[in-house]
Amino acid sequence: MNVRKSLLLSALGVALGGMFAAQAFAQSAPSETVRDINQQQRIENGLKRGQLTTQEASRLEKGEATIDRMQAHADRTRDTAAQRARIARAQNEESANIERLKHNGRVANPASVSSERMQADVQRNVAQEKHIAQGQAAGTLNTRQVGSLEQGQAHVDAAEAHAGKHGHVSAGEQAGIEHRENRQRQRIREDKTQG
């Protein structure tokens, strides 16, 4: 099988898997969390298809960090309709940014080491957000815990944004991101079991 066909089949599998996962969460997790998952999957897919460069994905991760901080603040404080409206607007803007960057005519090499590192980091973001959504849906994470975990997600997203801002993610930068992600995964597990 040639490389192009293999990449196309991989991208199709990721897209279908993401669609089914999003549908399952849509029925039980808050819409903001579902949107976080969907937007991270769109970034990952854009990287895998060569529609997003590492630098573009970095800019998008910076936006995701901002949204995660907004969600963390709303979950830790008195959650208001105005806060949720601001979050929805920020997510709409981020969605438009993803679409714009994916279709700006730039072509990236999804098989480059830097792109593969960013893809792996974003893929872990998707997994972390799914674990948070599962905890919310199952009732094993309370709102305060979700806020704290979203703050952790914001730190991971910010580290990814910083690492890729020059268009390259080094092995050392990825190791630092993986360390943050591992700590975040451990926090999610602990919070879900303490419920």
PDB file of C-alpha atoms in Angstrom:
ATOM      1  CA  MET A   1       0.000   0.000   0.000  1.00  0.00           C
ATOM      2  CA  ASN A   2       1.476   3.377  -0.902  1.00  0.00           C
ATOM      3  CA  VAL A   3       2.123   6.043   1.724  1.00  0.00           C
ATOM      4  CA  ARG A   4      -0.612   8.392   0.500  1.00  0.00           C
ATOM      5  CA  LYS A   5      -3.265   5.674   0.621  1.00  0.00           C
ATOM      6  CA  SER A   6      -2.071   4.594   4.059  1.00  0.00           C
ATOM      7  CA  LEU A   7      -2.268   8.178   5.363  1.00  0.00           C
ATOM      8  CA  LEU A   8      -5.739   8.577   3.879  1.00  0.00           C
ATOM      9  CA  LEU A   9      -6.994   5.381   5.515  1.00  0.00           C
ATOM     10  CA  SER A  10      -5.451   6.400   8.844  1.00  0.00           C
ATOM     11  CA  ALA A  11      -7.088   9.819   8.676  1.00  0.00           C
ATOM     12  CA  LEU A  12     -10.439   8.242   7.811  1.00  0.00           C
ATOM     13  CA  GLY A  13     -10.150   5.864  10.751  1.00  0.00           C
ATOM     14  CA  VAL A  14      -9.314   8.716  13.122  1.00  0.00           C
ATOM     15  CA  ALA A  15     -12.220  10.790  11.809  1.00  0.00           C
ATOM     16  CA  LEU A  16     -14.729   7.943  12.161  1.00  0.00           C
ATOM     17  CA  GLY A  17     -13.444   7.007  15.615  1.00  0.00           C
ATOM     18  CA  GLY A  18     -13.673  10.624  16.692  1.00  0.00           C
ATOM     19  CA  MET A  19     -17.192  10.929  15.350  1.00  0.00           C
ATOM     20  CA  PHE A  20     -18.411   7.878  17.294  1.00  0.00           C
ATOM     21  CA  ALA A  21     -16.634   8.961  20.474  1.00  0.00           C
ATOM     22  CA  ALA A  22     -18.093  12.451  20.208  1.00  0.00           C
ATOM     23  CA  GLN A  23     -21.592  11.032  19.778  1.00  0.00           C
ATOM     24  CA  ALA A  24     -21.204   8.884  22.896  1.00  0.00           C
ATOM     25  CA  PHE A  25     -19.987  11.826  24.979  1.00  0.00           C
ATOM     26  CA  ALA A  26     -22.549  14.204  23.520  1.00  0.00           C
ATOM     27  CA  GLN A  27     -25.278  12.349  25.295  1.00  0.00           C
ATOM     28  CA  SER A  28     -23.738  12.495  28.768  1.00  0.00           C
ATOM     29  CA  ALA A  29     -20.922  15.075  28.998  1.00  0.00           C
ATOM     30  CA  PRO A  30     -21.303  18.867  29.042  1.00  0.00           C
ATOM     31  CA  SER A  31     -21.245  20.423  25.574  1.00  0.00           C
ATOM     32  CA  GLU A  32     -18.100  22.438  26.366  1.00  0.00           C
ATOM     33  CA  THR A  33     -16.149  19.257  27.067  1.00  0.00           C
ATOM     34  CA  VAL A  34     -17.462  17.629  23.905  1.00  0.00           C
ATOM     35  CA  ARG A  35     -16.351  20.692  21.939  1.00  0.00           C
ATOM     36  CA  ASP A  36     -12.885  20.497  23.541  1.00  0.00           C
ATOM     37  CA  ILE A  37     -12.586  16.907  22.363  1.00  0.00           C
ATOM     38  CA  ASN A  38     -13.865  17.704  18.869  1.00  0.00           C
ATOM     39  CA  GLN A  39     -11.581  20.693  18.421  1.00  0.00           C
ATOM     40  CA  GLN A  40      -8.512  18.788  19.607  1.00  0.00           C
ATOM     41  CA  GLN A  41      -9.411  15.980  17.180  1.00  0.00           C
ATOM     42  CA  ARG A  42      -9.739  18.496  14.349  1.00  0.00           C
ATOM     43  CA  ILE A  43      -6.261  19.839  15.139  1.00  0.00           C
ATOM     44  CA  GLU A  44      -4.854  16.311  15.240  1.00  0.00           C
ATOM     45  CA  ASN A  45      -6.554  15.427  11.935  1.00  0.00           C
ATOM     46  CA  GLY A  46      -5.231  18.619  10.325  1.00  0.00           C
ATOM     47  CA  LEU A  47      -1.700  17.672  11.358  1.00  0.00           C
ATOM     48  CA  LYS A  48      -2.096  14.086  10.139  1.00  0.00           C
ATOM     49  CA  ARG A  49      -3.429  15.226   6.763  1.00  0.00           C
ATOM     50  CA  GLY A  50      -0.745  17.858   6.282  1.00  0.00           C
ATOM     51  CA  GLN A  51      -3.338  20.652   6.440  1.00  0.00           C
ATOM     52  CA  LEU A  52      -1.733  22.183   9.534  1.00  0.00           C
ATOM     53  CA  THR A  53       1.904  22.971  10.102  1.00  0.00           C
ATOM     54  CA  THR A  54       3.463  22.494  13.525  1.00  0.00           C
ATOM     55  CA  GLN A  55       3.492  26.269  13.943  1.00  0.00           C
ATOM     56  CA  GLU A  56      -0.200  26.561  13.031  1.00  0.00           C
ATOM     57  CA  ALA A  57      -1.112  23.769  15.448  1.00  0.00           C
ATOM     58  CA  SER A  58       0.923  25.616  18.076  1.00  0.00           C
ATOM     59  CA  ARG A  59      -1.186  28.752  17.577  1.00  0.00           C
ATOM     60  CA  LEU A  60      -4.343  26.682  17.890  1.00  0.00           C
ATOM     61  CA  GLU A  61      -3.084  25.055  21.092  1.00  0.00           C
ATOM     62  CA  LYS A  62      -2.570  28.535  22.510  1.00  0.00           C
ATOM     63  CA  GLY A  63      -6.258  29.203  21.832  1.00  0.00           C
ATOM     64  CA  GLU A  64      -7.212  25.882  23.408  1.00  0.00           C
ATOM     65  CA  ALA A  65      -5.208  26.847  26.519  1.00  0.00           C
ATOM     66  CA  THR A  66      -7.205  30.073  26.780  1.00  0.00           C
ATOM     67  CA  ILE A  67     -10.494  28.194  26.524  1.00  0.00           C
ATOM     68  CA  ASP A  68      -9.387  25.650  29.144  1.00  0.00           C
ATOM     69  CA  ARG A  69      -8.481  28.498  31.528  1.00  0.00           C
ATOM     70  CA  MET A  70     -11.900  30.083  30.964  1.00  0.00           C
ATOM     71  CA  GLN A  71     -13.599  26.755  31.701  1.00  0.00           C
ATOM     72  CA  ALA A  72     -11.454  26.218  34.789  1.00  0.00           C
ATOM     73  CA  HIS A  73     -12.384  29.650  36.102  1.00  0.00           C
ATOM     74  CA  ALA A  74     -16.088  29.071  35.453  1.00  0.00           C
ATOM     75  CA  ASP A  75     -15.981  25.664  37.162  1.00  0.00           C
ATOM     76  CA  ARG A  76     -14.080  26.947  40.207  1.00  0.00           C
ATOM     77  CA  THR A  77     -16.234  30.024  40.715  1.00  0.00           C
ATOM     78  CA  ARG A  78     -19.886  30.702  40.522  1.00  0.00           C
ATOM     79  CA  ASP A  79     -20.794  29.423  37.091  1.00  0.00           C
ATOM     80  CA  THR A  80     -22.894  32.031  35.293  1.00  0.00           C
ATOM     81  CA  ALA A  81     -24.671  32.162  31.970  1.00  0.00           C
ATOM     82  CA  ALA A  82     -22.429  35.083  30.987  1.00  0.00           C
ATOM     83  CA  GLN A  83     -19.299  32.987  31.613  1.00  0.00           C
ATOM     84  CA  ARG A  84     -20.702  30.107  29.554  1.00  0.00           C
ATOM     85  CA  ALA A  85     -21.613  32.519  26.745  1.00  0.00           C
ATOM     86  CA  ARG A  86     -18.014  33.846  26.705  1.00  0.00           C
ATOM     87  CA  ILE A  87     -16.692  30.298  26.583  1.00  0.00           C
ATOM     88  CA  ALA A  88     -19.054  29.429  23.716  1.00  0.00           C
ATOM     89  CA  ARG A  89     -17.890  32.528  21.790  1.00  0.00           C
ATOM     90  CA  ALA A  90     -14.243  31.604  22.388  1.00  0.00           C
ATOM     91  CA  GLN A  91     -14.910  28.053  21.181  1.00  0.00           C
ATOM     92  CA  ASN A  92     -16.678  29.400  18.078  1.00  0.00           C
ATOM     93  CA  GLU A  93     -13.684  31.631  17.320  1.00  0.00           C
ATOM     94  CA  GLU A  94     -11.286  28.741  17.837  1.00  0.00           C
ATOM     95  CA  SER A  95     -13.391  26.543  15.550  1.00  0.00           C
ATOM     96  CA  ALA A  96     -13.234  29.219  12.844  1.00  0.00           C
ATOM     97  CA  ASN A  97      -9.457  29.506  13.347  1.00  0.00           C
ATOM     98  CA  ILE A  98      -9.041  25.751  12.924  1.00  0.00           C
ATOM     99  CA  GLU A  99     -11.067  25.828   9.723  1.00  0.00           C
ATOM    100  CA  ARG A 100      -9.207  28.859   8.359  1.00  0.00           C
ATOM    101  CA  LEU A 101      -5.755  27.425   9.049  1.00  0.00           C
ATOM    102  CA  LYS A 102      -6.643  23.993   7.680  1.00  0.00           C
ATOM    103  CA  HIS A 103      -7.719  25.572   4.390  1.00  0.00           C
ATOM    104  CA  ASN A 104      -5.160  28.360   3.957  1.00  0.00           C
ATOM    105  CA  GLY A 105      -3.302  26.550   1.181  1.00  0.00           C
ATOM    106  CA  ARG A 106      -0.231  25.688   3.248  1.00  0.00           C
ATOM    107  CA  VAL A 107       0.886  22.113   2.957  1.00  0.00           C
ATOM    108  CA  ALA A 108       2.815  20.450   5.754  1.00  0.00           C
ATOM    109  CA  ASN A 109       4.686  17.188   5.925  1.00  0.00           C
ATOM    110  CA  PRO A 110       2.725  15.029   8.379  1.00  0.00           C
ATOM    111  CA  ALA A 111       5.584  12.524   8.445  1.00  0.00           C
ATOM    112  CA  SER A 112       8.136  15.065   9.678  1.00  0.00           C
ATOM    113  CA  VAL A 113       9.528  14.336  13.134  1.00  0.00           C
ATOM    114  CA  SER A 114       8.225  17.646  14.470  1.00  0.00           C
ATOM    115  CA  SER A 115       4.716  17.103  13.109  1.00  0.00           C
ATOM    116  CA  GLU A 116       4.630  13.573  14.491  1.00  0.00           C
ATOM    117  CA  ARG A 117       5.651  14.892  17.907  1.00  0.00           C
ATOM    118  CA  MET A 118       2.890  17.506  17.820  1.00  0.00           C
ATOM    119  CA  GLN A 119       0.399  14.881  16.604  1.00  0.00           C
ATOM    120  CA  ALA A 120       1.272  12.634  19.548  1.00  0.00           C
ATOM    121  CA  ASP A 121       0.900  15.521  21.996  1.00  0.00           C
ATOM    122  CA  VAL A 122      -2.482  16.559  20.608  1.00  0.00           C
ATOM    123  CA  GLN A 123      -3.637  12.932  20.564  1.00  0.00           C
ATOM    124  CA  ARG A 124      -2.864  12.727  24.291  1.00  0.00           C
ATOM    125  CA  ASN A 125      -4.902  15.938  24.781  1.00  0.00           C
ATOM    126  CA  VAL A 126      -7.862  14.199  23.179  1.00  0.00           C
ATOM    127  CA  ALA A 127      -7.434  11.233  25.528  1.00  0.00           C
ATOM    128  CA  GLN A 128      -7.146  13.476  28.610  1.00  0.00           C
ATOM    129  CA  GLU A 129     -10.268  15.455  27.677  1.00  0.00           C
ATOM    130  CA  LYS A 130     -12.152  12.178  27.120  1.00  0.00           C
ATOM    131  CA  HIS A 131     -11.146  10.963  30.586  1.00  0.00           C
ATOM    132  CA  ILE A 132     -12.400  14.220  32.095  1.00  0.00           C
ATOM    133  CA  ALA A 133     -15.651  13.889  30.131  1.00  0.00           C
ATOM    134  CA  GLN A 134     -16.067  10.293  31.316  1.00  0.00           C
ATOM    135  CA  GLY A 135     -15.605  11.414  34.907  1.00  0.00           C
ATOM    136  CA  GLN A 136     -18.172  14.179  34.457  1.00  0.00           C
ATOM    137  CA  ALA A 137     -20.672  11.859  32.818  1.00  0.00           C
ATOM    138  CA  ALA A 138     -20.234   9.165  35.458  1.00  0.00           C
ATOM    139  CA  GLY A 139     -20.403  11.654  38.308  1.00  0.00           C
ATOM    140  CA  THR A 140     -16.958  10.654  39.614  1.00  0.00           C
ATOM    141  CA  LEU A 141     -15.653  14.205  39.051  1.00  0.00           C
ATOM    142  CA  ASN A 142     -17.350  17.165  40.659  1.00  0.00           C
ATOM    143  CA  THR A 143     -17.380  20.643  39.131  1.00  0.00           C
ATOM    144  CA  ARG A 144     -14.490  21.885  41.284  1.00  0.00           C
ATOM    145  CA  GLN A 145     -12.335  18.914  40.270  1.00  0.00           C
ATOM    146  CA  VAL A 146     -13.183  19.447  36.603  1.00  0.00           C
ATOM    147  CA  GLY A 147     -12.138  23.094  36.941  1.00  0.00           C
ATOM    148  CA  SER A 148      -8.820  22.077  38.445  1.00  0.00           C
ATOM    149  CA  LEU A 149      -8.252  19.471  35.733  1.00  0.00           C
ATOM    150  CA  GLU A 150      -9.122  21.972  32.979  1.00  0.00           C
ATOM    151  CA  GLN A 151      -6.504  24.300  34.489  1.00  0.00           C
ATOM    152  CA  GLY A 152      -4.029  21.421  34.141  1.00  0.00           C
ATOM    153  CA  GLN A 153      -5.103  20.954  30.524  1.00  0.00           C
ATOM    154  CA  ALA A 154      -4.467  24.658  29.974  1.00  0.00           C
ATOM    155  CA  HIS A 155      -0.889  24.221  31.218  1.00  0.00           C
ATOM    156  CA  VAL A 156      -0.317  21.292  28.855  1.00  0.00           C
ATOM    157  CA  ASP A 157      -1.811  23.199  25.900  1.00  0.00           C
ATOM    158  CA  ALA A 158       0.346  26.232  26.718  1.00  0.00           C
ATOM    159  CA  ALA A 159       3.469  24.045  26.807  1.00  0.00           C
ATOM    160  CA  GLU A 160       2.568  22.635  23.377  1.00  0.00           C
ATOM    161  CA  ALA A 161       1.945  26.137  22.050  1.00  0.00           C
ATOM    162  CA  HIS A 162       5.313  27.294  23.338  1.00  0.00           C
ATOM    163  CA  ALA A 163       7.165  24.250  21.982  1.00  0.00           C
ATOM    164  CA  GLY A 164       5.818  24.569  18.441  1.00  0.00           C
ATOM    165  CA  LYS A 165       5.719  28.353  18.073  1.00  0.00           C
ATOM    166  CA  HIS A 166       8.840  28.364  15.891  1.00  0.00           C
ATOM    167  CA  GLY A 167       7.581  25.502  13.741  1.00  0.00           C
ATOM    168  CA  HIS A 168       9.626  22.764  15.366  1.00  0.00           C
ATOM    169  CA  VAL A 169       9.150  20.607  18.464  1.00  0.00           C
ATOM    170  CA  SER A 170      12.436  19.213  19.770  1.00  0.00           C
ATOM    171  CA  ALA A 171      12.824  15.900  21.561  1.00  0.00           C
ATOM    172  CA  GLY A 172      13.535  17.784  24.812  1.00  0.00           C
ATOM    173  CA  GLU A 173      10.419  19.930  24.435  1.00  0.00           C
ATOM    174  CA  GLN A 174       8.317  16.870  23.792  1.00  0.00           C
ATOM    175  CA  ALA A 175       9.780  15.145  26.848  1.00  0.00           C
ATOM    176  CA  GLY A 176       8.759  18.135  28.964  1.00  0.00           C
ATOM    177  CA  ILE A 177       5.248  18.063  27.513  1.00  0.00           C
ATOM    178  CA  GLU A 178       4.982  14.312  28.112  1.00  0.00           C
ATOM    179  CA  HIS A 179       6.033  14.847  31.730  1.00  0.00           C
ATOM    180  CA  ARG A 180       3.219  17.417  32.172  1.00  0.00           C
ATOM    181  CA  GLU A 181       0.745  15.113  30.442  1.00  0.00           C
ATOM    182  CA  ASN A 182       1.720  12.162  32.645  1.00  0.00           C
ATOM    183  CA  ARG A 183       1.222  14.262  35.779  1.00  0.00           C
ATOM    184  CA  GLN A 184      -2.146  15.430  34.417  1.00  0.00           C
ATOM    185  CA  ARG A 185      -3.217  11.857  33.627  1.00  0.00           C
ATOM    186  CA  GLN A 186      -2.311  10.832  37.188  1.00  0.00           C
ATOM    187  CA  ARG A 187      -4.348  13.741  38.610  1.00  0.00           C
ATOM    188  CA  ILE A 188      -7.352  12.727  36.491  1.00  0.00           C
ATOM    189  CA  ARG A 189      -7.115   9.132  37.746  1.00  0.00           C
ATOM    190  CA  GLU A 190      -6.782  10.220  41.369  1.00  0.00           C
ATOM    191  CA  ASP A 191      -9.657  12.688  41.166  1.00  0.00           C
ATOM    192  CA  LYS A 192     -11.929  10.149  39.452  1.00  0.00           C
ATOM    193  CA  THR A 193     -11.300   7.535  42.166  1.00  0.00           C
ATOM    194  CA  GLN A 194     -11.737  10.045  44.995  1.00  0.00           C
ATOM    195  CA  GLY A 195     -14.966  11.319  43.355  1.00  0.00           C
TER     196      GLY A 195
END
